[in-house]
Coordinates of C-alpha atoms in Angstrom, one line a residue:
M1076 CA -6.8 31.9 32.2
S1077 CA -3.8 30.7 34.0
I1078 CA -2.2 27.4 33.4
R1079 CA -1.6 27.4 37.0
G1080 CA -4.1 26.0 39.3
K1081 CA -5.9 23.8 36.9
L1082 CA -6.6 20.1 37.0
F1083 CA -5.6 19.4 33.4
R1084 CA -7.0 16.8 31.2
K1085 CA -5.9 15.7 27.8
S1086 CA -8.3 16.6 25.0
L1087 CA -8.4 14.1 22.2
S1088 CA -9.9 16.8 20.0
G1089 CA -6.8 19.0 20.6
V1090 CA -8.6 21.5 22.6
A1091 CA -5.5 22.1 24.6
V1092 CA -4.9 23.4 28.0
L1093 CA -1.9 23.0 30.2
G1094 CA -3.7 24.6 32.8
V1095 CA -3.8 27.6 30.7
A1096 CA -7.2 28.7 30.0
A1097 CA -7.4 32.1 28.5
L1098 CA -10.4 33.9 29.8
A1099 CA -10.3 36.6 27.2
L1100 CA -10.6 35.8 23.5
T1101 CA -11.9 38.8 21.8
A1102 CA -12.7 38.1 18.2
C1103 CA -16.3 37.0 17.7
T1104 CA -16.7 36.1 21.3
T1105 CA -19.5 36.6 23.8
A1106 CA -18.1 35.0 26.9
G1107 CA -20.7 33.3 29.0
S1108 CA -23.4 33.7 26.3
T1109 CA -26.6 31.7 26.7
A1110 CA -29.1 30.0 24.5
P1111 CA -32.4 31.7 24.9
N1112 CA -34.8 30.0 27.3
T1113 CA -37.8 29.5 25.1
D1114 CA -39.5 26.9 27.2
A1115 CA -38.2 26.9 30.8
A1116 CA -41.1 24.7 32.0
A1117 CA -40.3 21.9 29.5
S1118 CA -39.2 18.5 31.0
G1119 CA -38.5 15.0 29.8
G1120 CA -37.1 14.1 26.4
T1121 CA -33.7 13.4 24.9
V1122 CA -30.8 15.7 24.1
T1123 CA -28.1 14.5 21.7
V1124 CA -24.7 16.0 22.0
A1125 CA -21.9 15.6 19.4
V1126 CA -18.5 14.6 20.8
V1127 CA -15.2 14.4 18.9
N1128 CA -13.9 11.3 20.7
D1129 CA -15.2 7.9 21.6
F1130 CA -15.6 6.7 25.1
T1131 CA -12.9 4.4 26.5
S1132 CA -13.3 4.1 30.3
F1133 CA -15.6 4.5 33.3
N1134 CA -12.6 5.8 35.3
N1135 CA -11.2 8.9 33.7
Q1136 CA -8.7 9.5 36.4
T1137 CA -5.9 7.2 35.2
P1138 CA -3.1 8.2 32.9
Q1139 CA -4.4 6.2 30.0
S1140 CA -8.0 7.2 30.3
N1141 CA -7.9 10.9 31.3
L1142 CA -9.7 12.1 28.2
D1143 CA -12.4 14.6 27.5
T1144 CA -15.3 12.3 26.6
N1145 CA -14.5 10.0 29.6
G1146 CA -14.4 13.0 31.9
Q1147 CA -17.7 14.2 30.6
V1148 CA -19.3 10.8 31.2
G1149 CA -17.7 10.8 34.7
Y1150 CA -19.2 14.3 35.3
L1151 CA -22.7 13.0 34.5
M1152 CA -22.1 10.0 36.8
G1153 CA -21.0 12.2 39.7
S1154 CA -17.5 11.0 40.0
Y1155 CA -14.5 13.4 40.6
G1156 CA -15.8 16.8 40.0
S1157 CA -19.6 16.9 40.3
A1158 CA -20.5 15.3 43.6
F1159 CA -19.8 17.9 46.3
S1160 CA -19.2 20.8 44.0
Y1161 CA -18.9 21.9 40.4
I1162 CA -17.4 24.8 38.4
D1163 CA -19.8 27.4 37.0
K1164 CA -19.4 29.4 33.8
D1165 CA -17.7 32.2 35.8
F1166 CA -15.1 29.7 37.0
K1167 CA -16.4 29.8 40.5
I1168 CA -16.6 26.7 42.7
V1169 CA -20.2 26.0 43.6
H1170 CA -20.9 23.8 46.6
E1171 CA -23.6 21.2 45.7
K1172 CA -25.0 21.0 49.2
K1173 CA -27.9 18.6 48.6
F1174 CA -25.5 15.7 47.9
G1175 CA -23.2 16.7 50.8
T1176 CA -21.4 19.5 52.5
F1177 CA -17.7 20.2 53.2
E1178 CA -15.9 22.8 55.2
K1179 CA -12.5 23.7 56.4
T1180 CA -12.7 23.6 60.2
S1181 CA -9.1 24.5 61.0
D1182 CA -6.1 26.2 59.4
D1183 CA -3.5 24.9 61.8
P1184 CA -3.5 22.1 61.0
Q1185 CA -5.6 22.4 57.9
T1186 CA -8.6 20.2 58.5
V1187 CA -11.5 19.5 56.2
T1188 CA -14.7 17.6 57.0
Y1189 CA -17.1 16.1 54.4
T1190 CA -20.6 15.1 55.3
L1191 CA -22.9 13.1 53.1
N1192 CA -26.7 13.4 52.7
P1193 CA -27.9 10.2 54.3
E1194 CA -30.4 9.7 51.5
N1195 CA -27.7 9.3 48.8
K1196 CA -27.6 6.0 47.0
W1197 CA -25.6 4.5 44.2
S1198 CA -27.6 3.5 41.1
D1199 CA -27.7 -0.1 42.3
G1200 CA -29.5 1.0 45.4
E1201 CA -26.6 0.7 47.8
P1202 CA -26.0 3.7 50.2
V1203 CA -23.2 6.2 49.5
T1204 CA -21.2 6.2 52.7
A1205 CA -17.9 7.4 54.2
D1206 CA -16.4 4.1 53.0
D1207 CA -16.7 5.5 49.5
M1208 CA -15.0 8.7 50.5
V1209 CA -12.2 6.8 52.2
L1210 CA -11.6 4.8 49.0
S1211 CA -11.5 8.1 47.0
W1212 CA -9.0 9.6 49.4
A1213 CA -6.8 6.5 49.1
T1214 CA -7.0 6.7 45.4
Q1215 CA -6.1 10.3 45.1
A1216 CA -3.6 10.9 47.9
G1217 CA -1.1 8.1 47.2
Y1218 CA -1.0 7.5 50.9
Y1219 CA 0.0 3.8 50.6
N1220 CA 2.5 4.2 47.7
S1221 CA 6.0 3.2 48.6
S1222 CA 7.5 3.4 45.2
T1223 CA 10.6 5.1 43.9
T1224 CA 10.8 5.9 40.2
D1225 CA 13.6 6.3 37.7
E1226 CA 13.7 10.0 36.8
A1227 CA 14.7 9.2 33.2
T1228 CA 12.1 6.6 32.4
G1229 CA 9.4 7.1 35.0
E1230 CA 9.5 3.3 35.8
V1231 CA 9.1 2.1 39.3
T1232 CA 12.4 0.8 40.6
T1233 CA 11.6 -0.1 44.2
G1234 CA 8.4 -0.4 46.2
T1235 CA 4.8 -0.3 45.1
T1236 CA 2.5 2.1 43.4
Y1237 CA -1.1 1.1 44.1
F1238 CA -3.5 3.5 42.5
E1239 CA -2.3 5.1 39.3
I1240 CA -3.8 8.5 38.7
A1241 CA -3.4 11.1 36.0
A1242 CA -3.3 13.9 38.6
S1243 CA -0.5 14.5 41.1
T1244 CA -0.6 13.6 44.7
A1245 CA 1.5 16.6 45.6
G1246 CA -0.2 18.7 48.3
L1247 CA -2.6 15.9 49.3
D1248 CA -0.4 14.8 52.1
T1249 CA -2.5 13.9 55.1
T1250 CA -1.0 13.2 58.5
A1251 CA -2.9 10.0 59.0
F1252 CA -5.8 7.8 58.0
P1253 CA -9.0 9.9 57.8
T1254 CA -11.4 10.1 60.8
V1255 CA -14.8 8.6 60.0
S1256 CA -17.9 9.4 62.0
D1257 CA -19.9 6.8 63.9
D1258 CA -22.8 7.1 61.5
N1259 CA -20.4 6.4 58.6
L1260 CA -21.5 9.6 56.8
S1261 CA -18.6 12.0 57.5
M1262 CA -14.9 11.9 56.8
T1263 CA -12.3 14.4 58.2
L1264 CA -8.9 14.9 56.6
V1265 CA -6.0 16.6 58.4
Y1266 CA -3.3 17.8 56.1
G1267 CA 0.4 17.6 57.0
T1268 CA 1.0 20.9 55.1
P1269 CA -1.5 23.4 53.9
Y1270 CA -3.0 22.3 50.6
V1271 CA -3.9 25.3 48.3
D1272 CA -6.5 23.3 46.3
W1273 CA -8.4 21.7 49.2
E1274 CA -11.7 23.0 47.9
L1275 CA -11.2 21.0 44.7
V1276 CA -10.9 17.6 46.5
N1277 CA -14.1 15.9 45.6
P1278 CA -14.1 12.6 47.5
I1279 CA -16.5 10.5 45.4
G1280 CA -15.1 8.2 42.8
Q1281 CA -15.6 4.5 42.4
P1282 CA -18.1 2.7 44.6
A1283 CA -16.3 1.1 47.5
H1284 CA -18.7 -1.9 47.7
I1285 CA -17.9 -2.7 44.1
V1286 CA -14.1 -2.3 44.4
A1287 CA -14.3 -4.4 47.6
K1288 CA -16.1 -7.2 45.8
K1289 CA -13.6 -7.2 42.9
A1290 CA -10.7 -7.5 45.5
G1291 CA -12.3 -10.5 47.1
L1292 CA -13.8 -8.7 50.2
S1293 CA -17.3 -9.0 51.3
S1294 CA -18.2 -5.3 51.9
A1295 CA -17.2 -1.7 51.7
A1296 CA -16.6 -1.7 55.4
D1297 CA -14.1 -4.5 55.0
L1298 CA -12.2 -2.4 52.4
T1299 CA -12.1 0.5 54.8
A1300 CA -10.9 -1.8 57.6
L1301 CA -8.1 -3.1 55.3
L1302 CA -7.0 0.5 54.5
K1303 CA -7.1 1.6 58.1
G1304 CA -4.9 -1.3 59.1
L1305 CA -2.2 -0.7 56.6
P1306 CA 0.7 1.7 57.3
K1307 CA 1.5 4.8 55.2
G1308 CA 3.8 3.9 52.4
D1309 CA 7.5 4.5 53.0
P1310 CA 9.7 4.7 49.9
A1311 CA 12.8 4.6 52.0
N1312 CA 11.8 1.2 53.5
P1313 CA 9.1 -0.2 51.2
A1314 CA 7.1 -3.1 52.6
A1315 CA 5.9 -6.0 50.5
P1316 CA 2.8 -5.2 48.5
D1317 CA -0.5 -6.0 50.2
P1318 CA -2.2 -8.5 47.8
T1319 CA -5.8 -7.4 48.6
L1320 CA -5.0 -3.7 48.2
K1321 CA -3.1 -4.5 45.0
A1322 CA -6.1 -6.3 43.7
A1323 CA -8.4 -3.4 44.5
A1324 CA -6.0 -0.9 43.0
D1325 CA -5.5 -3.0 39.8
F1326 CA -9.3 -3.0 39.3
V1327 CA -9.6 0.7 39.8
N1328 CA -6.6 1.3 37.5
T1329 CA -7.7 -0.8 34.6
G1330 CA -10.9 -2.6 35.4
Y1331 CA -13.1 0.2 34.2
D1332 CA -11.4 0.4 30.7
V1333 CA -13.7 -1.0 28.1
T1334 CA -14.0 -1.6 24.4
A1335 CA -17.7 -2.5 24.4
F1336 CA -20.7 -1.9 26.6
P1337 CA -20.1 -4.0 29.7
T1338 CA -21.9 -7.2 30.4
D1339 CA -20.8 -6.7 34.0
P1340 CA -23.3 -4.3 35.6
D1341 CA -20.9 -3.4 38.4
L1342 CA -19.0 -1.2 36.0
L1343 CA -22.1 1.0 35.4
V1344 CA -22.8 1.9 39.0
S1345 CA -23.2 5.7 39.3
S1346 CA -23.6 8.1 42.3
G1347 CA -24.6 11.0 40.0
P1348 CA -27.6 12.2 38.1
M1349 CA -27.2 9.9 35.1
V1350 CA -26.4 6.3 34.6
P1351 CA -25.0 4.6 31.4
T1352 CA -27.6 2.5 29.5
G1353 CA -26.0 1.8 26.1
W1354 CA -22.9 2.2 24.0
T1355 CA -22.3 1.5 20.3
P1356 CA -18.5 2.0 20.0
G1357 CA -17.6 4.6 17.5
Q1358 CA -21.2 5.8 17.2
S1359 CA -23.0 6.8 20.4
F1360 CA -23.0 6.5 24.2
T1361 CA -26.4 6.8 26.0
M1362 CA -27.2 7.8 29.6
E1363 CA -30.5 8.1 31.4
R1364 CA -31.6 9.5 34.7
N1365 CA -30.4 7.8 37.9
K1366 CA -33.7 7.1 39.8
Y1367 CA -31.8 7.0 43.1
Y1368 CA -30.0 10.4 42.8
V1369 CA -31.2 12.9 45.4
G1370 CA -28.7 15.7 44.9
G1371 CA -29.2 19.2 43.5
M1372 CA -28.3 18.4 39.9
I1373 CA -31.5 16.4 38.9
P1374 CA -31.9 16.8 35.2
K1375 CA -35.1 18.0 33.6
I1376 CA -34.5 15.7 30.6
D1377 CA -34.7 11.9 30.6
K1378 CA -31.8 11.0 28.4
I1379 CA -28.5 12.3 27.1
V1380 CA -26.9 10.7 24.0
L1381 CA -23.3 11.4 23.2
R1382 CA -22.9 11.0 19.4
V1383 CA -19.4 10.5 18.1
I1384 CA -18.7 12.9 15.2
P1385 CA -15.0 13.8 14.9
D1386 CA -15.3 16.1 12.0
A1387 CA -16.4 19.7 12.6
N1388 CA -18.2 20.1 9.3
A1389 CA -20.0 16.8 9.9
Q1390 CA -21.1 18.1 13.3
V1391 CA -22.6 21.2 11.7
T1392 CA -24.4 19.1 9.1
A1393 CA -25.8 16.8 11.8
L1394 CA -27.0 19.8 13.8
Q1395 CA -28.7 21.3 10.7
N1396 CA -30.3 17.9 9.9
G1397 CA -31.7 17.5 13.4
E1398 CA -29.5 14.5 14.2
V1399 CA -27.9 16.2 17.2
D1400 CA -29.0 19.1 19.4
I1401 CA -25.7 20.5 20.7
I1402 CA -22.3 20.6 19.1
N1403 CA -18.9 21.8 20.4
P1404 CA -16.7 21.6 17.3
Q1405 CA -13.2 22.7 16.8
A1406 CA -13.6 26.4 16.1
S1407 CA -12.7 27.8 12.7
A1408 CA -13.9 30.6 10.5
D1409 CA -15.6 28.2 8.2
T1410 CA -17.3 26.4 11.1
L1411 CA -18.6 29.7 12.5
T1412 CA -20.0 30.7 9.1
A1413 CA -21.6 27.3 8.6
L1414 CA -23.1 27.4 12.0
E1415 CA -24.6 30.9 11.5
N1416 CA -26.3 29.6 8.4
T1417 CA -28.0 26.7 10.2
G1418 CA -30.4 28.9 12.2
A1419 CA -29.2 27.4 15.5
D1420 CA -28.0 29.4 18.4
V1421 CA -24.3 30.1 18.3
L1422 CA -22.4 30.5 21.6
T1423 CA -18.8 31.5 21.6
G1424 CA -16.1 32.3 24.1
D1425 CA -12.7 31.4 25.4
Q1426 CA -11.4 27.9 26.1
V1427 CA -9.3 27.2 29.1
S1428 CA -7.0 25.2 26.8
Y1429 CA -3.9 25.4 24.6
D1430 CA -2.0 23.4 22.1
H1431 CA 1.7 22.6 22.7
L1432 CA 4.7 20.7 21.5
D1433 CA 6.4 18.7 24.2
L1434 CA 9.8 17.0 23.9
N1435 CA 10.3 13.5 25.5
F1436 CA 13.3 13.8 27.9
G1437 CA 13.5 10.0 28.0
A1438 CA 14.3 9.9 24.2
P1439 CA 18.1 9.5 23.5
V1440 CA 17.9 12.1 20.7
F1441 CA 17.0 14.8 23.2
A1442 CA 19.6 14.1 25.8
D1443 CA 21.7 16.9 24.2
L1444 CA 20.4 20.4 25.0
S1445 CA 21.7 21.8 21.7
V1446 CA 19.5 19.3 19.8
R1447 CA 16.5 20.3 21.8
Q1448 CA 17.2 24.0 21.2
A1449 CA 17.8 23.4 17.5
F1450 CA 14.6 21.6 17.0
L1451 CA 12.5 24.3 18.8
K1452 CA 14.1 27.0 16.6
T1453 CA 12.5 25.3 13.6
I1454 CA 8.9 25.3 14.9
P1455 CA 6.8 27.7 12.8
R1456 CA 4.4 28.8 15.5
Q1457 CA 3.3 32.0 13.8
Q1458 CA 2.5 30.2 10.6
I1459 CA 0.5 27.6 12.5
L1460 CA -1.4 30.3 14.4
D1461 CA -2.2 32.1 11.2
S1462 CA -3.6 29.0 9.6
I1463 CA -5.6 27.7 12.5
V1464 CA -6.6 30.4 15.0
T1465 CA -6.2 33.9 13.3
P1466 CA -9.2 33.3 11.0
V1467 CA -11.4 32.9 14.1
N1468 CA -9.6 35.4 16.3
P1469 CA -7.6 38.0 14.4
D1470 CA -6.1 39.3 17.6
A1471 CA -4.7 36.0 18.7
K1472 CA -1.0 35.8 19.5
V1473 CA 1.5 33.0 19.7
L1474 CA 1.6 31.8 23.3
N1475 CA 5.0 32.4 25.0
S1476 CA 4.5 30.9 28.5
Q1477 CA 4.1 27.4 29.9
I1478 CA 2.2 28.8 32.9
W1479 CA 0.0 31.7 31.8
V1480 CA -2.0 33.1 28.9
P1481 CA -2.1 36.8 28.0
A1482 CA -5.2 37.5 30.1
N1483 CA -3.2 36.7 33.2
E1484 CA -1.5 39.7 34.9
P1485 CA 1.9 37.9 35.3
Y1486 CA 2.0 36.9 31.7
A1487 CA 3.7 39.9 30.2
D1488 CA 6.4 40.2 32.8
S1489 CA 7.1 36.4 32.7
V1490 CA 7.4 36.4 28.9
A1491 CA 9.8 39.4 29.0
N1492 CA 12.2 37.3 31.2
N1493 CA 11.6 33.6 30.6
G1494 CA 13.7 33.2 27.5
S1495 CA 10.9 32.6 25.1
S1496 CA 12.3 35.3 22.8
D1497 CA 14.9 32.7 21.7
Y1498 CA 12.1 31.0 19.8
A1499 CA 10.1 34.1 18.7
E1500 CA 10.8 33.4 15.0
V1501 CA 11.9 30.4 13.0
D1502 CA 15.7 30.3 12.8
I1503 CA 16.8 27.6 10.4
E1504 CA 20.4 28.9 10.2
G1505 CA 20.6 29.0 14.0
A1506 CA 19.3 25.5 14.2
K1507 CA 21.9 24.3 11.7
K1508 CA 24.7 25.9 13.6
L1509 CA 23.6 24.1 16.8
L1510 CA 23.4 20.8 15.0
A1511 CA 26.9 21.3 13.5
G1512 CA 26.2 19.0 10.5
A1513 CA 24.2 16.3 12.5
T1514 CA 20.9 15.1 11.1
P1515 CA 18.9 13.8 14.0
T1516 CA 15.7 11.7 13.5
I1517 CA 12.7 13.0 15.5
S1518 CA 9.5 11.0 15.7
I1519 CA 6.4 13.0 16.5
L1520 CA 3.2 11.6 18.1
Y1521 CA -0.1 13.4 17.4
N1522 CA -3.8 12.8 16.7
T1523 CA -4.4 11.9 13.1
K1524 CA -8.1 12.4 13.5
N1525 CA -7.7 16.1 14.4
P1526 CA -7.2 18.3 11.3
N1527 CA -5.4 21.0 13.4
R1528 CA -2.9 18.4 14.7
V1529 CA -2.3 17.1 11.2
D1530 CA -1.7 20.7 10.0
E1531 CA 0.7 21.4 12.9
F1532 CA 2.7 18.2 12.3
Q1533 CA 3.0 18.9 8.5
A1534 CA 4.2 22.5 9.1
I1535 CA 6.7 21.3 11.7
Q1536 CA 8.0 18.5 9.5
E1537 CA 8.5 20.9 6.5
S1538 CA 10.3 23.5 8.6
A1539 CA 12.5 21.1 10.6
T1540 CA 13.6 19.2 7.5
K1541 CA 15.2 22.4 6.2
A1542 CA 17.6 22.4 9.2
G1543 CA 18.6 18.8 8.7
F1544 CA 16.1 17.0 10.9
N1545 CA 14.6 13.7 9.7
I1546 CA 11.0 13.9 10.9
V1547 CA 9.1 10.6 11.4
D1548 CA 5.3 10.6 11.4
K1549 CA 4.2 8.7 14.5
G1550 CA 0.6 10.1 14.3
S1551 CA -2.1 7.8 15.4
P1552 CA -5.9 7.9 16.1
D1553 CA -5.0 6.2 19.4
W1554 CA -2.3 8.7 20.3
A1555 CA -3.7 9.3 23.8
S1556 CA -3.2 5.7 24.9
L1557 CA 0.4 6.0 23.5
L1558 CA 1.4 9.1 25.4
A1559 CA 2.4 7.3 28.6
G1560 CA 4.4 4.7 26.8
G1561 CA 7.0 7.2 25.6
D1562 CA 7.7 5.5 22.2
Y1563 CA 8.2 8.8 20.4
D1564 CA 10.5 11.8 20.6
A1565 CA 8.0 14.6 20.7
S1566 CA 4.3 15.0 20.9
I1567 CA 1.7 17.6 19.8
F1568 CA -1.5 17.6 21.9
G1569 CA -3.5 19.8 24.2
W1570 CA -4.6 20.2 27.8
I1571 CA -8.0 21.4 28.9
S1572 CA -8.7 22.6 32.4
P1573 CA -11.6 23.2 34.7
G1574 CA -10.4 26.8 35.0
V1575 CA -9.8 26.9 38.8
G1576 CA -7.1 25.7 41.2
S1577 CA -3.4 24.9 40.7
A1578 CA -3.2 21.1 40.8
G1579 CA -2.3 20.9 37.2
I1580 CA 1.1 22.4 37.8
S1581 CA 2.3 19.4 39.9
Q1582 CA 0.4 17.0 37.7
I1583 CA 2.4 18.0 34.6
F1584 CA 5.6 19.4 35.8
S1585 CA 6.6 17.3 38.8
T1586 CA 8.7 14.2 38.3
D1587 CA 6.0 11.8 39.4
G1588 CA 3.1 13.8 38.1
G1589 CA 0.5 11.6 36.3
G1590 CA 0.5 14.0 33.4
N1591 CA 4.3 14.3 33.1
Y1592 CA 4.5 12.4 29.8
S1593 CA 7.7 14.4 29.0
R1594 CA 9.6 12.7 31.8
Y1595 CA 10.9 16.1 32.7
T1596 CA 12.5 16.7 36.1
G1597 CA 13.8 20.3 35.9
T1598 CA 11.0 21.9 37.9
N1599 CA 10.0 19.1 40.3
A1600 CA 10.6 20.9 43.6
D1601 CA 8.9 24.1 42.4
A1602 CA 6.0 22.2 41.0
I1603 CA 5.3 20.5 44.3
A1604 CA 5.7 23.8 46.1
T1605 CA 2.8 25.3 44.2
Q1606 CA 0.5 23.0 46.0
T1607 CA 1.5 24.1 49.5
T1608 CA 2.2 27.8 48.9
L1609 CA -0.7 29.9 50.1
D1610 CA 0.9 33.3 49.6
P1611 CA -0.3 34.5 46.2
D1612 CA 2.8 36.6 45.6
E1613 CA 5.2 33.8 46.5
L1614 CA 3.2 31.5 44.2
V1615 CA 3.7 33.8 41.3
K1616 CA 7.4 33.9 42.0
I1617 CA 7.6 30.2 41.9
E1618 CA 5.7 30.0 38.7
K1619 CA 7.8 32.6 37.0
R1620 CA 10.9 30.6 38.0
M1621 CA 9.4 27.5 36.5
D1622 CA 8.4 29.3 33.3
K1623 CA 12.0 30.5 32.8
Q1624 CA 13.5 27.1 33.7
M1625 CA 11.4 25.3 31.1
F1626 CA 12.6 27.6 28.3
T1627 CA 16.2 27.3 29.6
D1628 CA 15.9 23.5 29.4
A1629 CA 14.1 23.6 26.0
Y1630 CA 11.2 21.7 27.5
G1631 CA 9.0 22.3 24.5
L1632 CA 6.9 25.2 23.1
P1633 CA 3.4 26.4 23.9
M1634 CA 1.6 27.2 20.6
F1635 CA -1.7 29.0 21.0
Q1636 CA -4.8 29.3 23.1
L1637 CA -8.0 27.9 21.5
P1638 CA -11.3 29.7 20.9
G1639 CA -14.5 27.8 21.5
V1640 CA -18.0 27.6 20.0
F1641 CA -21.2 25.8 20.7
G1642 CA -24.1 25.3 18.3
V1643 CA -27.4 24.7 20.0
A1644 CA -30.7 23.6 18.3
K1645 CA -33.7 25.9 18.9
R1646 CA -35.6 23.0 20.6
V1647 CA -33.1 23.0 23.5
S1648 CA -32.9 25.7 26.1
G1649 CA -30.7 26.3 29.2
V1650 CA -27.3 25.7 27.5
E1651 CA -24.7 28.2 28.5
Y1652 CA -21.2 28.7 27.1
M1653 CA -18.4 27.2 29.2
G1654 CA -14.8 26.9 28.0
N1655 CA -13.5 24.2 30.4
Q1656 CA -13.2 20.5 30.2
T1657 CA -16.9 19.8 30.8
G1658 CA -17.9 22.0 27.8
P1659 CA -21.7 22.2 27.3
F1660 CA -22.3 19.5 29.9
W1661 CA -21.4 21.8 32.8
N1662 CA -25.1 22.7 33.6
F1663 CA -26.8 19.7 32.0
W1664 CA -29.4 19.6 34.7
E1665 CA -30.8 23.0 33.5
W1666 CA -31.3 21.8 29.9
S1667 CA -34.9 21.4 28.7
V1668 CA -36.5 20.5 25.4
S1669 CA -39.5 22.1 23.9
K1670 CA -42.5 19.9 23.1

């Protein structure tokens, strides 16, 4: 898998992918394996799926909520990634034509038209219209933003940022407001420059009639009229913020974040196959069929329950006891052995994810390149790999690229030239020489609920201390919500990708990318260029240049690609292995339960 071309998401479980999803783990893997279909005609019933992390938001597209469980709930609700298309187990984009169709009608200028099925309705009975697509476009494209940000802190210094998204707006530059058809069922976008990932733009997110209501407007049409009447944002000459659009954006940005099951039914409105019906925080999240859904992903089962079980061993026990039907635990040799002893179906394969250590360029301690280099020289990556991944995949190697994994053709050449060899082995004496007697204090943020992350932190702490660093434990179970704040010097976490596209490059490595928690600016121009470069050879050149620049700047270190495993109870059929961010949910509409 390539880091490039992925819409990356943080994984609280530590299944990491910076857009790097290796498509070729070899040890104990059967990529694309499937649970036997023992009762294809079965329908109805409930499937319970273990998840590592609790739910936090009905909008998983913001920097603070772009998490795996939120994304899986969003997938079931049809928002951002499962309305007009989805990614199959072979990492191909499948058009979901019953919900709506989309096609590129021109290359010069690049023009894409989306057309909805007129029978589509939201789960509250309101029709899905072009107003909803216009809102989604406004949310994703950053068209109205007039903000300028401080490169060092990421803070807005002038102008206004309306919709805050975890992804990047790079490449989504449209020349003007979309064209909407007279029947309000089609939307046409004309791009200012070619956008390489146009096929991944899925223009259904929050319901426009709900957002309009929260902004004090009477209808979705009024919201569209407001958007149409406002000019494109101009950072060079920012206008005063529009109060109504600001109210709408504020609701989209934070109004969907929750700590308990909402008493406001507006937060539960879904355009997809499932609708939320219950949530006990820290325990389980329940979804049931959306009776209004008419697309092509109508589930055979009636209900899906997401059961929160952070510990891998506890997930295996719950599967064995019949408390859950599907688990996707953090893979380890012990987990695989325990799973094989349950009698359940065991599906294994590669994950489009990787673990990494990132340095915070906004932290004063890392203003000095020599300190960054010294710290990276202490990271015991081989030791960490041997303790976490090698028992599952004996052929696993330390990852030496921020852009690719070994399965990608450019990986070997990039690694030979990107400077990663400077950190091939732990070099305590080299680190001491760079520090010249200094004893910097480094605080590290990580997920204390993830055993792998705890092990990684402890190994780094022990090694770095030998060179004179004072390592402060900033681990937290709420680490994900703390990433954007920057109150730490380094972080250990993971990215997980859908496995297609290149949008993750600009999301993470451009200055204003929603996933640029490192506040790194060294690859900004190249990261943006990856979204408008259609020549594959030129794209590889840009990415190789970025890969090298990040090692030159001591950006951080990639650690390893993760293996994956599903355990599936015999009563459930139709589950197929998928190593991207949707995990086992990717084909939930094909699941069935035996009577």
